[in-house]
Every structure is written in structure tokens, then in C-alpha cells.
CSV table of C-alpha atoms and ligand atoms in Angstrom, one decimal:
chain,number,residue,atom,x,y,z
E,6,MET,CA,-4.5,37.7,-36.8
E,7,ILE,CA,-7.7,35.9,-36.3
E,8,LEU,CA,-8.5,32.5,-36.3
E,9,ASN,CA,-10.1,30.6,-38.7
E,10,GLU,CA,-13.5,29.0,-38.1
E,11,ALA,CA,-12.8,25.6,-38.2
E,12,VAL,CA,-10.3,25.9,-35.4
E,13,GLN,CA,-12.8,28.6,-33.3
E,14,GLU,CA,-15.2,26.0,-33.4
E,15,ALA,CA,-12.9,23.0,-32.4
E,16,ILE,CA,-11.2,25.3,-29.6
E,17,ASN,CA,-14.9,26.2,-28.8
E,18,ALA,CA,-15.9,22.3,-28.4
E,19,GLN,CA,-12.6,21.6,-26.4
E,20,ILE,CA,-13.6,24.3,-24.0
E,21,ASN,CA,-16.9,22.6,-23.6
E,22,ASN,CA,-14.8,19.2,-22.9
E,23,GLU,CA,-12.7,20.8,-20.3
E,24,LEU,CA,-16.1,22.0,-18.6
E,25,PHE,CA,-17.8,18.7,-18.9
E,26,SER,CA,-14.4,17.2,-17.0
E,27,MET,CA,-15.0,20.1,-14.3
E,28,TYR,CA,-18.4,18.7,-13.8
E,29,SER,CA,-17.5,14.9,-14.2
E,30,TYR,CA,-14.9,15.5,-11.1
E,31,LEU,CA,-17.5,17.4,-9.3
E,32,SER,CA,-19.6,14.6,-9.6
E,33,MET,CA,-17.1,12.1,-8.6
E,34,SER,CA,-16.3,14.3,-5.5
E,35,ALA,CA,-20.1,14.1,-4.6
E,36,TYR,CA,-20.2,10.4,-4.8
E,37,CYS,CA,-16.9,10.1,-2.6
E,38,GLU,CA,-18.6,12.4,0.0
E,39,HIS,CA,-21.7,10.3,-0.2
E,40,LYS,CA,-19.2,7.4,0.7
E,41,GLN,CA,-17.5,9.2,3.3
E,42,PHE,CA,-14.2,9.3,1.7
E,43,ARG,CA,-13.4,12.9,2.4
E,44,GLY,CA,-10.1,13.0,1.4
E,45,CYS,CA,-10.8,11.6,-2.2
E,46,ALA,CA,-13.5,14.2,-2.1
E,47,HIS,CA,-11.1,17.0,-1.9
E,48,TRP,CA,-9.0,15.6,-4.2
E,49,MET,CA,-11.6,15.4,-7.2
E,50,ARG,CA,-13.0,18.7,-6.0
E,51,LEU,CA,-9.6,20.3,-6.4
E,52,GLN,CA,-9.3,18.2,-9.8
E,53,SER,CA,-12.8,19.9,-10.8
E,54,GLU,CA,-11.3,23.4,-10.1
E,55,GLU,CA,-8.3,22.6,-12.4
E,56,GLU,CA,-10.4,21.6,-14.9
E,57,HIS,CA,-12.4,25.0,-15.2
E,58,GLY,CA,-9.1,26.4,-15.4
E,59,HIS,CA,-8.3,24.4,-18.5
E,60,ALA,CA,-11.6,25.9,-20.4
E,61,MET,CA,-10.3,29.3,-19.1
E,62,ARG,CA,-7.3,28.7,-20.7
E,63,LEU,CA,-8.6,28.2,-23.8
E,64,TYR,CA,-11.2,30.7,-23.2
E,65,ASP,CA,-8.7,33.5,-22.8
E,66,PHE,CA,-7.0,32.3,-25.9
E,67,LEU,CA,-10.2,32.5,-28.2
E,68,ILE,CA,-10.7,35.8,-26.9
E,69,ALA,CA,-6.7,37.0,-27.2
E,70,ARG,CA,-7.1,35.9,-31.2
E,71,GLN,CA,-10.2,38.0,-31.5
E,72,GLY,CA,-12.2,34.6,-31.5
E,73,ARG,CA,-15.7,34.0,-30.2
E,74,VAL,CA,-16.4,32.3,-27.4
E,75,LYS,CA,-19.6,30.2,-28.0
E,76,LEU,CA,-20.5,28.4,-25.0
E,77,GLN,CA,-22.8,25.0,-25.4
E,78,PRO,CA,-24.7,23.0,-22.8
E,79,ILE,CA,-22.9,20.7,-20.6
E,80,ALA,CA,-23.3,17.2,-20.7
E,81,GLN,CA,-24.7,15.5,-17.7
E,82,PRO,CA,-21.9,13.6,-16.0
E,83,GLN,CA,-22.2,10.2,-14.2
E,84,PHE,CA,-23.8,10.0,-11.2
E,85,ASP,CA,-23.3,6.5,-9.7
E,86,PHE,CA,-20.2,4.6,-9.3
E,87,ALA,CA,-19.6,0.9,-8.3
E,88,SER,CA,-17.2,2.2,-5.7
E,89,VAL,CA,-14.4,4.6,-5.0
E,90,PRO,CA,-11.5,3.0,-6.7
E,91,ASP,CA,-14.1,2.6,-9.6
E,92,VAL,CA,-14.3,6.5,-9.4
E,93,PHE,CA,-10.4,6.7,-9.8
E,94,GLN,CA,-10.8,4.2,-12.8
E,95,LYS,CA,-13.2,6.2,-15.0
E,96,ALA,CA,-11.2,9.4,-13.9
E,97,PHE,CA,-8.4,7.8,-15.6
E,98,GLU,CA,-10.4,6.3,-18.5
E,99,GLN,CA,-11.6,10.2,-18.9
E,100,GLU,CA,-8.1,11.8,-19.1
E,101,GLN,CA,-6.9,9.4,-22.1
E,102,GLN,CA,-10.2,10.3,-23.6
E,103,VAL,CA,-9.3,13.9,-23.1
E,104,THR,CA,-5.7,13.3,-24.6
E,105,LYS,CA,-7.5,11.7,-27.6
E,106,GLN,CA,-9.6,15.0,-28.0
E,107,ILE,CA,-6.3,17.7,-27.5
E,108,ASN,CA,-4.2,15.3,-30.0
E,109,GLU,CA,-7.1,15.7,-32.5
E,110,LEU,CA,-7.2,19.6,-31.7
E,111,TYR,CA,-3.5,19.6,-32.5
E,112,GLU,CA,-3.3,17.7,-35.6
E,113,MET,CA,-6.4,19.9,-36.5
E,114,ALA,CA,-4.4,23.2,-35.8
E,115,PHE,CA,-1.5,21.9,-37.3
E,116,ASN,CA,-3.0,21.5,-40.8
E,117,GLU,CA,-4.6,24.6,-40.7
E,118,LYS,CA,-1.3,26.1,-39.9
E,119,ALA,CA,-2.7,27.8,-36.7
E,120,PHE,CA,1.0,28.4,-35.4
E,121,ALA,CA,-0.5,30.5,-32.2
E,122,ALA,CA,-3.0,27.8,-31.4
E,123,LEU,CA,-0.3,25.0,-31.7
E,124,VAL,CA,1.7,26.9,-29.2
E,125,GLU,CA,-0.8,27.1,-26.5
E,126,LEU,CA,-2.1,23.3,-27.2
E,127,GLU,CA,1.5,22.5,-26.5
E,128,TRP,CA,0.8,23.1,-22.7
E,129,PHE,CA,-2.5,20.8,-23.0
E,130,ILE,CA,-0.3,18.2,-24.7
E,131,ASN,CA,2.3,18.5,-21.4
E,132,GLU,CA,-0.8,18.6,-19.0
E,133,GLN,CA,-2.3,15.6,-20.4
E,134,VAL,CA,0.8,13.3,-19.6
E,135,GLU,CA,0.9,14.4,-16.4
E,136,GLU,CA,-2.9,14.1,-15.8
E,137,GLU,CA,-2.9,10.6,-17.0
E,138,LYS,CA,0.2,9.6,-15.1
E,139,THR,CA,-1.3,10.7,-11.6
E,140,ALA,CA,-4.6,9.2,-12.2
E,141,ARG,CA,-2.7,5.9,-13.4
E,142,ASP,CA,-0.7,6.4,-10.2
E,143,ILE,CA,-4.1,6.3,-7.9
E,144,VAL,CA,-5.7,3.4,-9.6
E,145,TYR,CA,-2.7,1.7,-8.9
E,146,LYS,CA,-2.5,2.4,-5.5
E,147,PHE,CA,-6.1,1.5,-4.8
E,148,GLN,CA,-5.5,-2.2,-6.2
E,149,LEU,CA,-2.5,-2.5,-3.7
E,150,VAL,CA,-4.7,-1.8,-1.0
E,151,LYS,CA,-7.6,-4.1,-2.2
E,152,ASP,CA,-9.9,-4.0,0.6
E,153,ASP,CA,-7.6,-3.6,3.8
E,154,PRO,CA,-9.6,-0.9,5.7
E,155,ALA,CA,-6.5,0.9,7.5
E,156,ALA,CA,-5.1,1.1,4.1
E,157,LEU,CA,-7.7,2.8,2.6
E,158,LEU,CA,-7.9,5.2,5.4
E,159,ASP,CA,-4.3,6.1,4.9
E,160,LEU,CA,-5.1,6.5,1.2
E,161,ASP,CA,-7.6,8.7,2.1
E,162,ARG,CA,-5.9,11.0,4.2
E,163,GLU,CA,-3.0,11.0,1.6
E,164,LEU,CA,-5.3,12.2,-1.4
E,165,GLY,CA,-6.9,14.7,1.0
E,166,ALA,CA,-3.5,16.3,1.4
E,167,ARG,CA,-3.6,17.5,-2.1
E,168,ALA,CA,-2.8,21.2,-2.2
E,169,PRO,CA,-4.1,23.6,-5.2
E,170,ASP,CA,-1.9,23.7,-7.9
E,171,GLN,CA,-0.5,27.2,-7.9
E,172,ALA,CA,1.4,26.9,-11.2
E,173,ALA,CA,-1.2,25.6,-13.0
E,174,ALA,CA,-3.8,28.6,-11.8
E,175,THR,CA,-1.2,31.5,-12.2
E,176,GLU,CA,0.6,30.4,-15.4
P,215,FE2,FE1,-8.3,19.2,-18.7
P,216,FE2,FE1,-7.9,16.4,-16.8
């Protein structure tokens, strides 16, 4: 069964949103490198790769359902930030935004009775719960640490220890 046009268009739009997240996290990573927060930069770079994975999930789904992938230009992400903690605050806000996008997409697929799309999108709904929680936890840690240099270095080291998410890559 071929997906209807409106659902295809909405999934293509979400592919673009995920690619924008990928770009945005990469820009955040570059900013962290510039500020010598190598651990934070590593964390952001992995997050960027995860977002690419999200885009590819939807890409593969469209192809499996005989849809057409239509790539759009990716908007320019934020270049400068007030500070490294501000980067994580922006990341958290971005994840809240993506949750909203996914919810709207789910609602639309529901109204269109696109059942296979609903099942696929359930993965994204779960993922957004995790993404928001992870970002919120890090924002909270930066609030605790404030300007204490030793604690900031520790936090940078902790974030630098993040390993690639094998589960997300192979699911
Ligand atoms: Fe995502
Ligand atoms: Fe995300």
C-alpha cells in the first residue's frame, strides 16, 4: 500500500527537521571545540550522528512504503552561543521543538489512518522522551556546577565519555 501524498509530504518535512537537528548539533559541537570543551564537543558530535540516524529511519520508511524521498535545503543552524551551558539549554529547547513536530506528525498520520506510519512514529515518540530527559539532566548539571572550574572540567570529562548509541544505530 502506497502512502498518501499528505503523509509523504509530512514525513519528508520531518526528514528535513531531523537533518536540521543534525546540522544544529554539529554547529554546537564546533562551538564547544572552539571553547576548548572537548568532551562537550564529542557529546554534541555523537548527537549529530544520532540525528542523521533519525532522518535515515524516516528515509528508509518512505522507501519501504514506495514513497518518494524529496530532500529540501537544510536551514543554517545557530553559529554563536552565549556559553557552553547555553549550548545545552538550546539543545534542550530544540528537543522540545522536535517533540512537538513528532506529535503533530503522529496526529496527522492518525487522522489519515496511515497505520504503518503510526507504528514507525511510535519509535520517535519514545525516543523524544529520552532525548528531552537526557538534555534536561545535562542542563541541570550545568546549573549545579555554575562557574566552578574543577567541576566544569569533570562534567566535560563525563560528557566526553559518551559512547555511540549502538542500539539506535542497529534498530
Ligand atoms: Fe531526532
Ligand atoms: Fe534529538
